[in-house]
Amino acid sequence: MKSKSIAVVGAAETTQLGVIPDLSQIQLHADAALNAMADAGLKPSDIDGLATTPEWTPNLANYLGITPAWVDGTMVGGCSFMLHVRHAAAAINEGLCSTVLITHGESGRSRVGVGPFSGNRASLEGQFEAPYGIMGPPTVFTIPVLRYMKTYGVSEEQLAMVAVVQREWAAKNPRASMKDPITVQDVLSSRMIAYPFRLLMCCLVTDGGGALILTSAQRAKDFPRKPVYILGTGEGAESWMISQMEDFTTSRAFRVSGRKAFAEAGISHKDVDHLMIYDAFAHLPLYGLEDLGFCKPGEAAGFIWERNTAPGGKLPLNTNGGGLSYMHSGMYGMYALQESVRQMRGVAPAQVPDAKISVCHGVGGMFAASGTIIFSNQAP
Amino acid sequence: MPEAKRPLPKPTPETRHFWEGTAAGELRLQRCDQCRRAYFPPRPFCPKCGSRKVSVFKASGRATLYSYVINHRPMPPFTAPYSIAVVELDEGPRMMTNIVGCPQTPEALQLDMPLQVVFEKQTDEITLPFFKPAGA
């Protein structure tokens, strides 16, 4: 085993997922954290490092009865948890702490115990984007796609197919919010949200949470669950303003993050058995497949259309059903991480047979930031 | 319930020249005096080379349509469907805007179509730049 290796020894989601009107946001964090601690056989007093968002780390530390000697409140949107994993791994390796709890909880749908939406009209996006009628991610995250589609000749049918394939995976998952099969025609006849995006190309809005516990790989063998090792990690950031994204056909943050993670893991793309790409909208798997290097620029839509990422395909992608069909509380990255861990433990509802390496890639904000974690069930 | 209003910008010391420009009917950008690159949004240094020696200049107001969506959900005081676009200015930088003076349809809104800036006064302090098809 490499001298500096980190493992996931506890992982869990909230007991319920979907619509949870009887739990406030901080209790969603706590429910997931208690489940993860039970999974790892730990008590709050065993945890000495804490990372979380969108709750404040000190609030959650007090709520859970944890006295952390290392804290991280990195908040770059929905991939923040990938960054928490990366930072925690570095902190454990540096001896800053030994057992890190990372939590997410979000009352995205029921909005219990959540502050109001607020906008800062003096910020750069407040001055130069908000006046033009933007209405959250469906009208902002989506803006680049027409440029991508024109550049590579991608059709609305191909965009729709992303949602169709992910629904096939969701159908295998009892906890998925949406399980009924859909066709390309169903997607293209669903309600128009922001052209060219229709309802079924947009993620769900649900309630839930998840938590992970990390420690050194040396200690991991003493825990009840089979360890899931971290082979490589990456992170990146580009612009919080979509209008200032360098190139609307590719994400610089994705490329930076993915390259770092693959280099650190020392693996090539053909070694990857399972892949998660944060899919807030149907175009994200296209950008992810290309920017991570699984497909050449412009080839991801054809790759998905030809069922390479579908059940039975050579590169199983978003096997929980993704943000489009499984759940999406607002910061989905935690649920992508949970599915990678389940696949590496061999306990996923749509288990990929003999999967040994899983790549989990997240986006934060609207192409604003990125985080990539490469997991394995084989000790490095 | 109070009538919904378009969320208007609050200028800051670093952006005031831009909003004074739009009120005067000018689209003002900045350019680095050293590397000569034009940039947006406003800041008192060059994001390319870091130089603090920069100048404000009046842009041509010409642009092309880089990408957009057409929002179909109700968003008072906007009348759906309406476009939310990113345009590429002739000088290089890109900015978000609405495309006005044409139908809000995919057929009327073709990527790379030439556009021209137009100004619409919102308050005594704030005038917003929009873009319309060139020649319209």
Short mmCIF file of C-alpha atoms in Angstrom, two decimals:
data_model
loop_
_atom_site.label_atom_id
_atom_site.label_comp_id
_atom_site.label_asym_id
_atom_site.label_seq_id
_atom_site.Cartn_x
_atom_site.Cartn_y
_atom_site.Cartn_z
CA MET A 1 0.00 0.00 0.00
CA LYS A 2 1.27 3.50 -0.79
CA SER A 3 2.40 5.26 2.38
CA LYS A 4 0.01 8.15 1.88
CA SER A 5 -3.37 6.68 1.00
CA ILE A 6 -6.82 7.68 2.13
CA ALA A 7 -10.00 5.61 2.30
CA VAL A 8 -13.72 6.13 2.74
CA VAL A 9 -14.79 4.11 5.78
CA GLY A 10 -18.30 5.48 6.24
CA ALA A 11 -20.88 6.56 3.68
CA ALA A 12 -24.62 7.10 3.82
CA GLU A 13 -27.47 9.21 2.54
CA THR A 14 -30.40 10.49 4.56
CA THR A 15 -32.88 7.81 5.60
CA GLN A 16 -35.42 9.32 3.23
CA LEU A 17 -34.83 11.08 -0.09
CA GLY A 18 -37.20 13.13 -2.19
CA VAL A 19 -39.81 15.21 -0.41
CA ILE A 20 -39.03 15.52 3.33
CA PRO A 21 -41.20 18.29 4.78
CA ASP A 22 -40.69 17.14 8.39
CA LEU A 23 -36.91 17.76 8.58
CA SER A 24 -35.11 21.09 8.54
CA GLN A 25 -31.94 21.53 6.55
CA ILE A 26 -29.54 21.09 9.46
CA GLN A 27 -31.32 17.90 10.50
CA LEU A 28 -30.85 16.51 6.98
CA HIS A 29 -27.09 16.99 7.55
CA ALA A 30 -27.38 15.31 10.95
CA ASP A 31 -29.50 12.41 9.70
CA ALA A 32 -26.94 11.64 6.99
CA ALA A 33 -24.03 12.12 9.43
CA LEU A 34 -25.55 9.76 12.03
CA ASN A 35 -26.16 7.16 9.31
CA ALA A 36 -22.55 7.47 8.11
CA MET A 37 -21.17 7.23 11.66
CA ALA A 38 -23.29 4.10 12.24
CA ASP A 39 -21.95 2.72 8.94
CA ALA A 40 -18.38 3.26 10.17
CA GLY A 41 -19.02 2.23 13.79
CA LEU A 42 -18.05 5.68 15.08
CA LYS A 43 -19.43 8.21 17.57
CA PRO A 44 -19.28 12.01 17.26
CA SER A 45 -16.34 12.07 19.69
CA ASP A 46 -14.33 9.94 17.23
CA ILE A 47 -14.50 12.65 14.54
CA ASP A 48 -11.72 15.28 14.60
CA GLY A 49 -12.24 16.90 11.20
CA LEU A 50 -15.43 18.39 9.74
CA ALA A 51 -16.26 19.75 6.28
CA THR A 52 -19.71 20.87 5.22
CA THR A 53 -21.89 23.15 3.14
CA PRO A 54 -24.44 24.81 2.83
CA GLU A 55 -24.69 24.78 6.65
CA TRP A 56 -21.87 26.60 8.48
CA THR A 57 -19.23 24.25 9.82
CA PRO A 58 -19.29 25.63 13.40
CA ASN A 59 -23.09 25.34 13.55
CA LEU A 60 -22.99 21.75 12.46
CA ALA A 61 -20.06 20.89 14.78
CA ASN A 62 -22.07 22.09 17.75
CA TYR A 63 -25.30 20.46 16.54
CA LEU A 64 -23.58 17.07 16.14
CA GLY A 65 -21.46 17.32 19.28
CA ILE A 66 -18.17 17.28 17.38
CA THR A 67 -15.02 19.16 18.46
CA PRO A 68 -13.07 19.46 15.22
CA ALA A 69 -9.36 20.23 15.08
CA TRP A 70 -9.65 20.79 11.30
CA VAL A 71 -12.54 22.47 9.48
CA ASP A 72 -13.38 23.18 5.86
CA GLY A 73 -16.32 25.24 4.67
CA THR A 74 -15.33 25.42 1.00
CA MET A 75 -18.41 26.48 -0.96
CA VAL A 76 -18.07 26.51 -4.74
CA GLY A 77 -21.50 25.10 -5.52
CA GLY A 78 -22.60 21.50 -5.97
CA CYS A 79 -19.12 19.97 -6.34
CA SER A 80 -17.97 21.40 -3.00
CA PHE A 81 -17.97 17.89 -1.52
CA MET A 82 -15.44 16.67 -4.08
CA LEU A 83 -13.22 19.53 -2.92
CA HIS A 84 -13.90 18.61 0.71
CA VAL A 85 -12.74 15.04 -0.03
CA ARG A 86 -9.61 16.36 -1.72
CA HIS A 87 -8.80 18.81 1.08
CA ALA A 88 -9.53 16.21 3.76
CA ALA A 89 -7.21 13.69 2.11
CA ALA A 90 -4.41 16.26 2.11
CA ALA A 91 -5.14 17.21 5.73
CA ILE A 92 -5.08 13.59 6.95
CA ASN A 93 -1.86 12.94 5.05
CA GLU A 94 -0.34 16.04 6.63
CA GLY A 95 -1.32 14.88 10.11
CA LEU A 96 -3.74 17.77 10.71
CA CYS A 97 -6.51 15.36 11.72
CA SER A 98 -7.26 11.65 11.44
CA THR A 99 -10.99 11.10 10.92
CA VAL A 100 -12.97 13.53 8.77
CA LEU A 101 -16.74 13.77 8.44
CA ILE A 102 -18.07 15.48 5.28
CA THR A 103 -21.79 16.25 5.23
CA HIS A 104 -24.41 17.65 2.94
CA GLY A 105 -28.07 18.30 3.60
CA GLU A 106 -30.40 20.51 1.63
CA SER A 107 -34.09 21.16 1.89
CA GLY A 108 -34.11 22.11 -1.79
CA ARG A 109 -37.77 21.37 -2.37
CA SER A 110 -39.53 21.82 0.96
CA ARG A 111 -37.21 24.67 2.03
CA VAL A 112 -37.53 23.94 5.77
CA GLY A 113 -35.01 25.79 7.92
CA VAL A 114 -33.48 27.55 4.91
CA GLY A 115 -32.78 31.26 4.52
CA PRO A 116 -34.37 33.30 1.71
CA PHE A 117 -32.80 33.52 -1.72
CA SER A 118 -30.83 36.71 -1.84
CA GLY A 119 -29.02 38.58 -4.56
CA ASN A 120 -26.27 41.17 -4.25
CA ARG A 121 -26.98 43.83 -6.84
CA ALA A 122 -23.54 45.37 -6.36
CA SER A 123 -21.72 42.12 -7.18
CA LEU A 124 -20.47 41.70 -10.74
CA GLU A 125 -23.21 39.19 -11.58
CA GLY A 126 -25.73 41.45 -9.85
CA GLN A 127 -24.68 44.32 -12.10
CA PHE A 128 -24.02 42.52 -15.38
CA GLU A 129 -26.22 39.39 -15.45
CA ALA A 130 -29.13 39.72 -13.02
CA PRO A 131 -30.79 42.65 -14.87
CA TYR A 132 -31.49 40.46 -17.91
CA GLY A 133 -34.20 38.25 -16.46
CA ILE A 134 -32.16 35.29 -15.35
CA MET A 135 -34.21 32.92 -13.24
CA GLY A 136 -31.84 30.49 -11.59
CA PRO A 137 -29.88 27.67 -13.19
CA PRO A 138 -32.44 26.74 -15.91
CA THR A 139 -31.83 30.11 -17.58
CA VAL A 140 -28.10 30.39 -16.91
CA PHE A 141 -26.43 26.97 -16.85
CA THR A 142 -28.16 26.31 -20.16
CA ILE A 143 -26.90 29.34 -22.11
CA PRO A 144 -23.74 27.72 -23.54
CA VAL A 145 -25.47 24.75 -25.15
CA LEU A 146 -26.64 26.35 -28.42
CA ARG A 147 -23.02 27.29 -29.17
CA TYR A 148 -21.95 23.70 -28.40
CA MET A 149 -24.73 22.26 -30.58
CA LYS A 150 -23.91 24.55 -33.51
CA THR A 151 -20.15 23.89 -33.26
CA TYR A 152 -20.54 20.10 -33.28
CA GLY A 153 -23.84 19.61 -35.09
CA VAL A 154 -25.55 18.10 -32.05
CA SER A 155 -29.34 17.76 -32.30
CA GLU A 156 -32.09 18.27 -29.74
CA GLU A 157 -32.83 14.54 -30.11
CA GLN A 158 -29.28 13.73 -29.01
CA LEU A 159 -29.60 16.07 -26.02
CA ALA A 160 -32.88 14.34 -25.12
CA MET A 161 -31.23 10.92 -25.28
CA VAL A 162 -29.07 11.81 -22.25
CA ALA A 163 -32.24 11.98 -20.13
CA VAL A 164 -33.68 8.80 -21.68
CA VAL A 165 -30.60 6.70 -20.85
CA GLN A 166 -30.40 8.01 -17.31
CA ARG A 167 -34.02 7.09 -16.74
CA GLU A 168 -33.11 3.52 -17.72
CA TRP A 169 -30.58 3.48 -14.87
CA ALA A 170 -33.08 5.07 -12.47
CA ALA A 171 -35.59 2.33 -13.25
CA LYS A 172 -33.20 -0.10 -11.53
CA ASN A 173 -32.97 2.04 -8.38
CA PRO A 174 -35.80 1.79 -5.82
CA ARG A 175 -34.77 5.14 -4.24
CA ALA A 176 -34.88 7.07 -7.52
CA SER A 177 -37.50 9.82 -7.65
CA MET A 178 -38.45 9.13 -11.30
CA LYS A 179 -38.47 5.53 -12.51
CA ASP A 180 -40.97 5.31 -15.38
CA PRO A 181 -39.33 4.79 -18.79
CA ILE A 182 -39.27 7.77 -21.17
CA THR A 183 -38.55 8.15 -24.88
CA VAL A 184 -36.78 10.85 -26.86
CA GLN A 185 -40.23 11.95 -28.03
CA ASP A 186 -41.43 12.21 -24.42
CA VAL A 187 -38.51 14.49 -23.64
CA LEU A 188 -39.03 16.65 -26.72
CA SER A 189 -42.74 17.04 -26.03
CA SER A 190 -42.29 17.93 -22.35
CA ARG A 191 -42.86 21.55 -21.34
CA MET A 192 -40.40 24.13 -22.66
CA ILE A 193 -38.43 25.68 -19.79
CA ALA A 194 -35.70 27.69 -21.50
CA TYR A 195 -35.18 26.90 -25.17
CA PRO A 196 -33.68 24.50 -26.09
CA PHE A 197 -34.17 22.93 -22.65
CA ARG A 198 -37.42 21.13 -21.88
CA LEU A 199 -38.59 19.93 -18.49
CA LEU A 200 -37.18 16.39 -18.78
CA MET A 201 -33.71 17.79 -19.65
CA CYS A 202 -33.62 19.62 -16.30
CA CYS A 203 -32.78 18.14 -12.91
CA LEU A 204 -35.25 17.40 -10.15
CA VAL A 205 -35.61 19.62 -7.10
CA THR A 206 -35.76 17.44 -4.00
CA ASP A 207 -34.74 17.18 -0.32
CA GLY A 208 -32.00 15.00 1.10
CA GLY A 209 -28.47 14.69 2.32
CA GLY A 210 -25.40 12.52 2.46
CA ALA A 211 -22.22 12.07 4.48
CA LEU A 212 -18.79 10.50 4.09
CA ILE A 213 -16.13 9.55 6.65
CA LEU A 214 -12.48 9.47 5.59
CA THR A 215 -9.38 8.22 7.33
CA SER A 216 -5.95 6.87 6.40
CA ALA A 217 -5.89 3.66 4.41
CA GLN A 218 -3.65 2.19 7.14
CA ARG A 219 -6.48 2.57 9.69
CA ALA A 220 -9.23 1.68 7.24
CA LYS A 221 -8.83 -2.07 7.65
CA ASP A 222 -10.02 -1.76 11.27
CA PHE A 223 -13.46 -0.52 10.20
CA PRO A 224 -16.51 -2.73 9.60
CA ARG A 225 -16.98 -1.89 5.91
CA LYS A 226 -14.75 -2.76 2.99
CA PRO A 227 -12.60 0.36 2.46
CA VAL A 228 -13.00 2.42 -0.70
CA TYR A 229 -9.64 3.98 -1.56
CA ILE A 230 -9.02 7.39 -3.08
CA LEU A 231 -6.58 7.08 -5.98
CA GLY A 232 -6.60 10.64 -7.25
CA THR A 233 -8.27 14.00 -6.83
CA GLY A 234 -8.58 17.27 -8.74
CA GLU A 235 -10.29 20.62 -8.50
CA GLY A 236 -10.66 23.75 -10.59
CA ALA A 237 -12.49 27.04 -10.94
CA GLU A 238 -13.24 29.34 -13.86
CA SER A 239 -15.90 32.06 -13.45
CA TRP A 240 -19.00 32.51 -11.34
CA MET A 241 -20.46 34.52 -14.28
CA ILE A 242 -21.48 32.27 -17.16
CA SER A 243 -21.00 35.17 -19.60
CA GLN A 244 -17.29 35.18 -18.79
CA MET A 245 -16.72 31.44 -19.42
CA GLU A 246 -13.82 31.29 -21.86
CA ASP A 247 -15.30 28.85 -24.38
CA PHE A 248 -18.96 27.73 -24.41
CA THR A 249 -18.05 24.35 -25.91
CA THR A 250 -15.71 23.19 -23.12
CA SER A 251 -15.19 23.80 -19.40
CA ARG A 252 -11.72 24.91 -18.36
CA ALA A 253 -12.47 23.95 -14.74
CA PHE A 254 -13.46 20.42 -15.86
CA ARG A 255 -10.24 20.00 -17.84
CA VAL A 256 -7.99 21.23 -15.02
CA SER A 257 -9.71 19.08 -12.40
CA GLY A 258 -9.86 15.94 -14.51
CA ARG A 259 -6.22 16.12 -15.60
CA LYS A 260 -5.05 16.48 -11.99
CA ALA A 261 -7.11 13.52 -10.79
CA PHE A 262 -6.04 11.18 -13.59
CA ALA A 263 -2.37 12.13 -13.20
CA GLU A 264 -2.46 11.57 -9.44
CA ALA A 265 -4.23 8.21 -9.83
CA GLY A 266 -1.83 7.12 -12.54
CA ILE A 267 -4.62 5.46 -14.51
CA SER A 268 -5.78 5.73 -18.09
CA HIS A 269 -9.34 6.01 -19.37
CA LYS A 270 -9.54 2.33 -20.33
CA ASP A 271 -9.01 1.44 -16.64
CA VAL A 272 -12.28 3.16 -15.65
CA ASP A 273 -15.19 0.78 -14.94
CA HIS A 274 -17.76 3.28 -13.70
CA LEU A 275 -18.31 6.99 -14.16
CA MET A 276 -20.40 9.67 -12.47
CA ILE A 277 -20.77 13.11 -14.10
CA TYR A 278 -22.88 15.66 -12.24
CA ASP A 279 -25.92 16.20 -14.46
CA ALA A 280 -27.87 19.26 -13.39
CA PHE A 281 -28.96 19.50 -17.03
CA ALA A 282 -28.75 17.12 -20.00
CA HIS A 283 -25.74 18.82 -21.59
CA LEU A 284 -23.41 18.27 -18.63
CA PRO A 285 -22.56 14.62 -19.36
CA LEU A 286 -21.56 15.74 -22.89
CA TYR A 287 -19.13 18.35 -21.59
CA GLY A 288 -17.91 15.96 -18.88
CA LEU A 289 -17.22 13.03 -21.22
CA GLU A 290 -15.21 15.30 -23.51
CA ASP A 291 -13.41 17.46 -20.96
CA LEU A 292 -12.37 14.41 -18.90
CA GLY A 293 -11.00 12.84 -22.09
CA PHE A 294 -13.40 9.89 -22.50
CA CYS A 295 -14.57 11.28 -25.85
CA LYS A 296 -13.05 13.64 -28.40
CA PRO A 297 -14.62 17.12 -28.64
CA GLY A 298 -18.04 16.83 -30.26
CA GLU A 299 -18.28 13.03 -29.97
CA ALA A 300 -20.02 12.60 -26.61
CA ALA A 301 -23.58 12.91 -27.92
CA GLY A 302 -22.97 10.12 -30.43
CA PHE A 303 -21.28 8.05 -27.72
CA ILE A 304 -24.39 8.27 -25.54
CA TRP A 305 -26.76 7.81 -28.50
CA GLU A 306 -24.98 4.54 -29.33
CA ARG A 307 -25.73 3.33 -25.77
CA ASN A 308 -22.13 3.17 -24.56
CA THR A 309 -23.18 4.69 -21.22
CA ALA A 310 -26.51 2.81 -20.92
CA PRO A 311 -27.12 -0.39 -18.94
CA GLY A 312 -25.00 -3.06 -20.65
CA GLY A 313 -22.75 -0.43 -22.29
CA LYS A 314 -18.98 -0.29 -21.96
CA LEU A 315 -18.87 2.85 -19.77
CA PRO A 316 -21.75 2.84 -17.23
CA LEU A 317 -22.52 6.49 -16.47
CA ASN A 318 -24.71 7.99 -13.73
CA THR A 319 -25.92 4.59 -12.60
CA ASN A 320 -28.14 5.96 -9.82
CA GLY A 321 -30.25 7.83 -12.40
CA GLY A 322 -28.39 11.11 -11.83
CA GLY A 323 -29.70 14.54 -10.99
CA LEU A 324 -32.16 14.13 -13.85
CA SER A 325 -33.94 11.10 -12.36
CA TYR A 326 -32.49 10.07 -8.97
CA MET A 327 -32.52 13.22 -6.87
CA HIS A 328 -31.14 16.77 -6.90
CA SER A 329 -31.33 18.83 -3.75
CA GLY A 330 -29.39 21.76 -5.20
CA MET A 331 -25.85 20.55 -4.47
CA TYR A 332 -25.90 17.10 -6.04
CA GLY A 333 -22.17 16.31 -5.83
CA MET A 334 -22.59 14.40 -2.57
CA TYR A 335 -25.04 11.94 -4.20
CA ALA A 336 -22.65 11.28 -7.08
CA LEU A 337 -19.93 10.47 -4.52
CA GLN A 338 -22.32 8.16 -2.65
CA GLU A 339 -23.07 6.21 -5.83
CA SER A 340 -19.35 5.81 -6.60
CA VAL A 341 -18.80 4.46 -3.08
CA ARG A 342 -21.75 2.04 -3.41
CA GLN A 343 -20.37 0.79 -6.73
CA MET A 344 -16.92 0.26 -5.21
CA ARG A 345 -18.44 -1.55 -2.23
CA GLY A 346 -20.43 -3.71 -4.62
CA VAL A 347 -23.79 -2.75 -3.12
CA ALA A 348 -25.32 -0.39 -5.73
CA PRO A 349 -28.88 -1.13 -6.86
CA ALA A 350 -27.62 -1.15 -10.46
CA GLN A 351 -24.27 -2.73 -9.62
CA VAL A 352 -21.63 -2.78 -12.37
CA PRO A 353 -20.16 -6.31 -12.21
CA ASP A 354 -16.51 -6.46 -11.06
CA ALA A 355 -16.11 -2.66 -11.10
CA LYS A 356 -12.74 -1.72 -9.60
CA ILE A 357 -12.27 1.94 -10.52
CA SER A 358 -14.90 4.69 -10.38
CA VAL A 359 -14.43 8.30 -11.53
CA CYS A 360 -16.73 10.85 -9.91
CA HIS A 361 -16.82 14.31 -11.48
CA GLY A 362 -18.72 17.30 -10.16
CA VAL A 363 -19.61 20.79 -11.32
CA GLY A 364 -20.09 23.79 -9.05
CA GLY A 365 -22.12 26.88 -9.81
CA MET A 366 -22.80 27.07 -13.53
CA PHE A 367 -19.53 25.77 -15.02
CA ALA A 368 -17.94 27.90 -12.27
CA ALA A 369 -15.94 25.20 -10.51
CA SER A 370 -15.20 21.52 -10.61
CA GLY A 371 -13.99 18.59 -8.53
CA THR A 372 -12.97 15.07 -9.55
CA ILE A 373 -12.39 12.05 -7.29
CA ILE A 374 -11.12 8.67 -8.49
CA PHE A 375 -12.05 5.74 -6.24
CA SER A 376 -11.04 2.09 -6.16
CA ASN A 377 -11.85 -0.96 -4.07
CA GLN A 378 -8.28 -2.18 -4.62
CA ALA A 379 -5.63 -0.90 -2.20
CA PRO A 380 -3.24 1.45 -4.02
CA MET B 1 -47.98 42.55 -3.42
CA PRO B 2 -45.58 45.19 -4.76
CA GLU B 3 -45.19 45.26 -8.52
CA ALA B 4 -42.19 43.18 -9.64
CA LYS B 5 -39.32 45.24 -11.00
CA ARG B 6 -36.30 44.33 -13.05
CA PRO B 7 -33.39 43.85 -10.60
CA LEU B 8 -31.19 46.84 -11.38
CA PRO B 9 -27.45 47.05 -10.79
CA LYS B 10 -25.88 48.94 -7.91
CA PRO B 11 -22.73 50.53 -9.34
CA THR B 12 -19.49 50.24 -7.40
CA PRO B 13 -16.44 52.55 -7.60
CA GLU B 14 -14.83 50.18 -10.11
CA THR B 15 -17.88 50.01 -12.41
CA ARG B 16 -19.18 53.57 -12.22
CA HIS B 17 -17.59 54.61 -15.53
CA PHE B 18 -19.56 51.87 -17.29
CA TRP B 19 -22.92 53.00 -15.93
CA GLU B 20 -22.12 56.68 -16.53
CA GLY B 21 -21.31 55.62 -20.08
CA THR B 22 -24.59 53.84 -20.73
CA ALA B 23 -26.48 56.84 -19.30
CA ALA B 24 -24.61 58.97 -21.85
CA GLY B 25 -25.41 56.54 -24.68
CA GLU B 26 -21.94 54.97 -24.82
CA LEU B 27 -20.76 51.41 -24.26
CA ARG B 28 -17.50 51.90 -22.37
CA LEU B 29 -14.94 49.13 -22.12
CA GLN B 30 -11.44 49.09 -20.71
CA ARG B 31 -8.17 48.30 -22.42
CA CYS B 32 -4.76 47.50 -20.98
CA ASP B 33 -2.21 50.19 -21.86
CA GLN B 34 0.54 47.57 -21.84
CA CYS B 35 -0.80 44.42 -23.52
CA ARG B 36 -3.59 46.33 -25.38
CA ARG B 37 -6.22 43.71 -24.58
CA ALA B 38 -9.80 44.93 -24.16
CA TYR B 39 -11.73 43.39 -21.28
CA PHE B 40 -15.04 43.28 -19.42
CA PRO B 41 -16.55 43.39 -16.78
CA PRO B 42 -14.87 46.51 -15.39
CA ARG B 43 -11.94 46.42 -12.97
CA PRO B 44 -8.99 48.82 -12.53
CA PHE B 45 -6.36 46.35 -13.77
CA CYS B 46 -5.80 44.01 -16.69
CA PRO B 47 -6.97 40.43 -16.05
CA LYS B 48 -4.50 39.18 -18.66
CA CYS B 49 -1.23 40.71 -17.51
CA GLY B 50 -2.06 42.27 -14.14
CA SER B 51 -1.07 45.79 -15.11
CA ARG B 52 -2.83 48.66 -13.31
CA LYS B 53 -2.25 50.93 -16.34
CA VAL B 54 -5.60 50.71 -18.08
CA SER B 55 -7.85 53.13 -19.99
CA VAL B 56 -11.57 53.44 -20.56
CA PHE B 57 -12.67 53.75 -24.20
CA LYS B 58 -15.91 53.93 -26.13
CA ALA B 59 -16.69 50.63 -27.85
CA SER B 60 -18.24 50.40 -31.30
CA GLY B 61 -21.45 48.83 -29.98
CA ARG B 62 -21.21 46.15 -32.65
CA ALA B 63 -21.45 42.52 -31.58
CA THR B 64 -22.45 39.04 -32.71
CA LEU B 65 -24.76 36.55 -31.02
CA TYR B 66 -22.60 33.98 -29.19
CA SER B 67 -25.28 31.90 -27.44
CA TYR B 68 -28.65 32.26 -25.71
CA VAL B 69 -31.72 30.64 -24.20
CA ILE B 70 -35.35 31.68 -24.50
CA ASN B 71 -36.98 31.65 -21.08
CA HIS B 72 -40.55 30.37 -21.13
CA ARG B 73 -41.35 30.52 -17.41
CA PRO B 74 -43.16 33.53 -15.94
CA MET B 75 -40.70 36.06 -14.50
CA PRO B 76 -42.44 39.40 -13.86
CA PRO B 77 -41.90 42.08 -15.06
CA PHE B 78 -40.47 40.24 -18.08
CA THR B 79 -42.88 38.97 -20.71
CA ALA B 80 -42.10 35.33 -21.49
CA PRO B 81 -40.86 34.04 -23.82
CA TYR B 82 -37.78 36.27 -23.84
CA SER B 83 -34.15 35.74 -24.77
CA ILE B 84 -31.23 35.82 -22.35
CA ALA B 85 -28.14 36.07 -24.49
CA VAL B 86 -24.37 36.33 -24.38
CA VAL B 87 -22.97 38.52 -27.15
CA GLU B 88 -19.41 38.85 -28.37
CA LEU B 89 -18.40 42.47 -28.81
CA ASP B 90 -16.31 43.42 -31.87
CA GLU B 91 -13.57 44.44 -29.43
CA GLY B 92 -13.44 40.88 -28.04
CA PRO B 93 -15.13 40.75 -24.62
CA ARG B 94 -18.48 39.06 -24.10
CA MET B 95 -21.44 40.26 -22.05
CA MET B 96 -24.89 39.10 -21.07
CA THR B 97 -27.89 40.99 -22.43
CA ASN B 98 -31.36 40.63 -23.94
CA ILE B 99 -31.85 40.64 -27.70
CA VAL B 100 -34.59 43.16 -28.53
CA GLY B 101 -36.30 44.39 -31.68
CA CYS B 102 -36.99 40.95 -33.14
CA PRO B 103 -39.25 37.95 -32.45
CA GLN B 104 -38.07 35.89 -29.49
CA THR B 105 -37.84 32.68 -31.52
CA PRO B 106 -35.05 30.29 -32.54
CA GLU B 107 -35.72 31.24 -36.17
CA ALA B 108 -35.16 34.96 -35.54
CA LEU B 109 -32.23 34.43 -33.20
CA GLN B 110 -29.43 32.88 -35.22
CA LEU B 111 -26.02 32.38 -33.68
CA ASP B 112 -23.35 34.71 -35.08
CA MET B 113 -25.93 37.22 -36.39
CA PRO B 114 -24.65 40.81 -36.29
CA LEU B 115 -26.06 42.99 -33.51
CA GLN B 116 -25.98 46.63 -32.46
CA VAL B 117 -26.22 48.03 -28.94
CA VAL B 118 -29.28 50.06 -27.89
CA PHE B 119 -29.75 51.82 -24.56
CA GLU B 120 -32.87 51.88 -22.43
CA LYS B 121 -33.10 54.20 -19.45
CA GLN B 122 -34.41 52.46 -16.32
CA THR B 123 -33.86 55.15 -13.66
CA ASP B 124 -31.95 58.45 -13.42
CA GLU B 125 -28.86 56.44 -12.47
CA ILE B 126 -29.20 53.25 -14.51
CA THR B 127 -29.45 52.78 -18.26
CA LEU B 128 -29.11 49.20 -19.48
CA PRO B 129 -27.46 48.13 -22.72
CA PHE B 130 -29.47 45.74 -24.92
CA PHE B 131 -28.70 44.48 -28.41
CA LYS B 132 -30.84 44.44 -31.55
CA PRO B 133 -30.23 42.89 -34.97
CA ALA B 134 -27.88 45.16 -36.95
CA GLY B 135 -29.81 47.22 -39.46
CA ALA B 136 -33.17 46.62 -37.73
#
